[in-house]
Short mmCIF file of C-alpha atoms in Angstrom, two decimals:
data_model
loop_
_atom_site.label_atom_id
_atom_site.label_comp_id
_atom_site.label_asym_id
_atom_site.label_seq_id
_atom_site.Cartn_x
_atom_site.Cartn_y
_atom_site.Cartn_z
CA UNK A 1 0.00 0.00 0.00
CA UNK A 2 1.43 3.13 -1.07
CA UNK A 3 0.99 6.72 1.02
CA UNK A 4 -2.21 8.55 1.54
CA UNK A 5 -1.32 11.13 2.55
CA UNK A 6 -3.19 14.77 2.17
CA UNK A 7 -2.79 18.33 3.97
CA UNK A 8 -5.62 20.31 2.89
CA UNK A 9 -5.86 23.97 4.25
CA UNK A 10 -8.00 24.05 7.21
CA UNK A 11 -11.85 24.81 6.83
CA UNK A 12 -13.53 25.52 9.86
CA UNK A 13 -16.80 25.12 9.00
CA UNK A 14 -16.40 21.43 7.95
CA UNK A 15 -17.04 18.23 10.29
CA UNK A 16 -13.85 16.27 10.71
CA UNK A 17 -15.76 13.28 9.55
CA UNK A 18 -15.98 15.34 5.88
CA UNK A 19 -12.58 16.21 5.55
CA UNK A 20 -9.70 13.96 3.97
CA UNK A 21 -7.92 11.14 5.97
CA UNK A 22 -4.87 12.06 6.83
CA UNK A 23 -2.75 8.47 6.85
CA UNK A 24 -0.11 6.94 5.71
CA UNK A 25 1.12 3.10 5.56
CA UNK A 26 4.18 1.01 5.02
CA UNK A 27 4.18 -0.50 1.50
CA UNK A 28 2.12 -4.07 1.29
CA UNK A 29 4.56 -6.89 2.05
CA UNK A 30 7.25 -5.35 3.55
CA UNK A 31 8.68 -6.51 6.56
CA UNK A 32 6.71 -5.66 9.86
CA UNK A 33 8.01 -2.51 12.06
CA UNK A 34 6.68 -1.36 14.97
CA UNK A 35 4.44 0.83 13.53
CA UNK A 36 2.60 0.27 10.31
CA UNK A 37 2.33 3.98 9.06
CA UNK A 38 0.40 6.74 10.92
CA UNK A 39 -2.83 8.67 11.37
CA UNK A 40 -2.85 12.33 12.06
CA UNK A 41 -6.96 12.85 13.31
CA UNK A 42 -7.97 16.18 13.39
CA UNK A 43 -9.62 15.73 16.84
CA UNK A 44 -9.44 13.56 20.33
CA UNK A 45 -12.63 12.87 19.90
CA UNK A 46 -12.66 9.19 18.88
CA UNK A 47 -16.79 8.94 18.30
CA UNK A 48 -16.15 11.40 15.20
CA UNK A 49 -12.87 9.88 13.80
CA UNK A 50 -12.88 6.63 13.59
CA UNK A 51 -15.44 6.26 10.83
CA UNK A 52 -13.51 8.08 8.30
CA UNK A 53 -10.61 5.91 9.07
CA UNK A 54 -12.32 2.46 9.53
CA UNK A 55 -13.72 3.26 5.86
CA UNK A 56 -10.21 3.50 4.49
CA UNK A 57 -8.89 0.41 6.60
CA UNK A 58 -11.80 -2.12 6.21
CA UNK A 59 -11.12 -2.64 2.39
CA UNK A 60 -7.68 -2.87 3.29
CA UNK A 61 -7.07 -4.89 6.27
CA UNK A 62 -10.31 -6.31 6.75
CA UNK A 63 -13.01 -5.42 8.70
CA UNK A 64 -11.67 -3.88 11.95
CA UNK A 65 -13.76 -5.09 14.76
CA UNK A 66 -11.68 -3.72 17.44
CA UNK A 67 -9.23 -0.78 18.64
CA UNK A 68 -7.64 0.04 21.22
CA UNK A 69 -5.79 3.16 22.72
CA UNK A 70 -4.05 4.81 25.76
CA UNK A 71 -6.14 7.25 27.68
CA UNK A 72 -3.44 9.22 28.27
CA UNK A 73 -4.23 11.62 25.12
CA UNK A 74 -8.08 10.84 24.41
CA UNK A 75 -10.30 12.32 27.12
CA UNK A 76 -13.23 10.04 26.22
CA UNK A 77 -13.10 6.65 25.25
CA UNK A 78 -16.03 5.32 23.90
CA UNK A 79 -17.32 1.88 24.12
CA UNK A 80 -18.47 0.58 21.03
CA UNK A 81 -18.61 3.41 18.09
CA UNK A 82 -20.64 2.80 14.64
CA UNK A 83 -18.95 2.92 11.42
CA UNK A 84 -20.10 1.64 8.13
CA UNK A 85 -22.21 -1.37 8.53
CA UNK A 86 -21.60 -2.64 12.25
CA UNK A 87 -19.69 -2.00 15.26
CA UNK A 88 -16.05 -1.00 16.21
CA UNK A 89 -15.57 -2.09 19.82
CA UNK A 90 -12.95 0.57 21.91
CA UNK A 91 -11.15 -0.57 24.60
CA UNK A 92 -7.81 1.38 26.83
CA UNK A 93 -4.85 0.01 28.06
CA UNK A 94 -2.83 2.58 30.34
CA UNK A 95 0.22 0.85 31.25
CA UNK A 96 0.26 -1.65 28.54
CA UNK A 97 -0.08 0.63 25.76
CA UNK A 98 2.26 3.14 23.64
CA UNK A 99 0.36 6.49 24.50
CA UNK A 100 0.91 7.28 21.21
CA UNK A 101 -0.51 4.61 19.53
CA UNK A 102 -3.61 3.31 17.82
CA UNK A 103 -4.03 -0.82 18.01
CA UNK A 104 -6.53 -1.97 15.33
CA UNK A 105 -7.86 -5.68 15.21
CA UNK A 106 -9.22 -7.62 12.39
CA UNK A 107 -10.77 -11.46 12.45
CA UNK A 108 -9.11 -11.77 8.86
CA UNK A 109 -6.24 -10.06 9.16
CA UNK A 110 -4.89 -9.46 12.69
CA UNK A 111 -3.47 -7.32 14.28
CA UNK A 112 -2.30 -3.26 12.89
CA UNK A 113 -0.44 -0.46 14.60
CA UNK A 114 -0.29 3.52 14.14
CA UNK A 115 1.44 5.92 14.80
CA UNK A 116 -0.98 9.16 16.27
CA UNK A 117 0.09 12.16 15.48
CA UNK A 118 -1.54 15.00 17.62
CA UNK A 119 -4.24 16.70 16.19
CA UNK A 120 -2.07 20.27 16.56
CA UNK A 121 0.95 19.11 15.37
CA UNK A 122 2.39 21.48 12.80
CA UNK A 123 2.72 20.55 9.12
CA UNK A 124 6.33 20.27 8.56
CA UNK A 125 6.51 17.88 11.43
CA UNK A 126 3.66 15.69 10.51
CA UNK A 127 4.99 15.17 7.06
CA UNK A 128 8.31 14.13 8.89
CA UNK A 129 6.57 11.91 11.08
CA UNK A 130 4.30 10.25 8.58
CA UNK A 131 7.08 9.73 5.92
CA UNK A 132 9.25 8.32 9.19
CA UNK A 133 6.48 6.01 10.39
CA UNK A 134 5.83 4.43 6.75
CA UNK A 135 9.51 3.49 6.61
CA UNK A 136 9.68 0.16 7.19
CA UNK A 137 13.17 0.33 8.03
CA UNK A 138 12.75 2.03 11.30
CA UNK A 139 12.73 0.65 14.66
CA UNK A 140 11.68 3.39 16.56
CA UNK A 141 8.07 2.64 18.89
CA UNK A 142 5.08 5.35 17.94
CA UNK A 143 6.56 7.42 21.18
CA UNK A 144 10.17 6.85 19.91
CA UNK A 145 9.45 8.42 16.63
CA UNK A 146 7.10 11.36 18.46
CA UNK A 147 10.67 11.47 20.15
CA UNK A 148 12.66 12.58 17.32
CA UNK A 149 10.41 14.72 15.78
CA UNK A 150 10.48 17.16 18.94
CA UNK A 151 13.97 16.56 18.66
CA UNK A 152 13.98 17.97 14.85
CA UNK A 153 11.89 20.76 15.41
CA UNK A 154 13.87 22.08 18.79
CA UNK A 155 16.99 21.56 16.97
CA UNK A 156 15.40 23.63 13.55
CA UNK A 157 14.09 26.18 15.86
CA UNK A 158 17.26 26.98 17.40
CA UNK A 159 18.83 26.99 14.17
CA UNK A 160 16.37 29.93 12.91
CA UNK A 161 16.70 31.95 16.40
CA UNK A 162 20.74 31.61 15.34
CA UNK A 163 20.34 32.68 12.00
CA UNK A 164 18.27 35.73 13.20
CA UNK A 165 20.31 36.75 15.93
CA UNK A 166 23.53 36.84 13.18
CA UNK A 167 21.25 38.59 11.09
CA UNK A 168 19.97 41.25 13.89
CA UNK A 169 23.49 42.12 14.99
CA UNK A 170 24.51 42.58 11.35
CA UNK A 171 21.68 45.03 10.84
CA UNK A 172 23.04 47.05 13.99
CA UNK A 173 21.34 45.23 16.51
CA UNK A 174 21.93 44.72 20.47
CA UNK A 175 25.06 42.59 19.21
CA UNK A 176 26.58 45.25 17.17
CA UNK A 177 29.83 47.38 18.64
CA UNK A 178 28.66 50.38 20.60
CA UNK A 179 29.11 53.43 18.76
CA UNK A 180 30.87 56.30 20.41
CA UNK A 181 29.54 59.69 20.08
CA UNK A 182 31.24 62.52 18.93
CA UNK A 183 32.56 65.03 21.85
CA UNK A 184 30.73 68.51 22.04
CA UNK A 185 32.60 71.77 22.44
CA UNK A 186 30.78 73.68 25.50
CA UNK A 187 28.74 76.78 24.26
CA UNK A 188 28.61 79.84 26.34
CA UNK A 189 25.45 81.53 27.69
CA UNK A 190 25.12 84.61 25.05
CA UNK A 191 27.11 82.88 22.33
CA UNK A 192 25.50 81.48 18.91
CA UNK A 193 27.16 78.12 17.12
CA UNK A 194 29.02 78.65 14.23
CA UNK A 195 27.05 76.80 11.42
CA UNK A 196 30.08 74.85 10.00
CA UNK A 197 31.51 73.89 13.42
CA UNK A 198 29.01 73.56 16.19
CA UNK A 199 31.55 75.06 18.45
CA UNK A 200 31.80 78.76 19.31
CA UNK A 201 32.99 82.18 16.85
#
């Protein structure tokens, strides 16, 4: 399976259930990592996402009867949630379970895992982190890879604050040499200064 992968400009008056999926998987028959490509929701709320992504994933994988997550990230978890033509059941493992990840089960296929990428994560770093999770070369867990993507952007954003703190003291800024000003000559109560030399006649 190659990418799906889309990052349409935000529209706020659209449901997330009418927008496009926003996932990615590792190409068919490639050997298993420990993620099998990612999902960037544009919610927590589980109820409204998980139909647009069981309709991708049931052709694919087989029906998906069940998912699990960790709680740590979803404030509700739902029971059972309806998608196309029957029932998804939803079940939480806190200890047991990557907080970043979603578990997906299928009675013909078995079992799938993906990467979740926070709903407000920023472009550039979602496109990093799908194109990282759909590797399957890497052996980095869902949190491992979450990981080095806040390791990416801190290091990028210190890179720009350098680059515009060289620029800023170029320009004259608070890094620049201190100018010195020029001295001024005294001028004496009832005396003008002469036009060419600021001083006195």
């Amino acid at each position: 399976m190659t990418a799906i992968t889309e990052y349409p400009q935000a529209v706020e008056d659209r449901t997330p259930s009418s927008l496009p999926l926003r996932l990615v998987l590792a190409p068919a028959g490639t050997s298993p990592a420990l993620v099998d490509g990612a999902w960037w929701p544009r919610s927590r709320d589980l109820t409204a996402e998980l139909p647009p992504l069981m309709a991708v994933l049931d052709p694919l994988w087989g029906r998906i009867t069940r998912v699990t997550v960790n709680p740590t990230f979803w404030p509700v978890v739902p029971r059972k949630v309806q998608v196309a033509g029957h029932l998804v059941h939803v079940g939480w493992f806190k200890a047991e379970q990557d907080p970043h990840k979603l578990l997906l089960l299928s009675y013909t296929t078995g079992r799938w895992d993906l990467l979740v990428i926070p709903p407000g994560t920023g472009a550039a770093t979602a496109a990093r982190l799908m194109t990282a999770a759909a590797d399957p070369l890497r052996l980095l867990t869902a949190s491992g890879l979450m990981d080095e993507a806040e390791f990416f952007r801190i290091a990028a954003e210190a890179d720009w604050d350098s680059t515009r703190e060289l620029a800023w003291d170029s320009e004259g800024g608070q890094g620049a040499a201190p100018r010195t000003p020029a001295p001024r000559r005294p001028v004496h109560p009832g005396t003008a200064p002469s036009p060419r030399t600021g001083g006195t006649p």
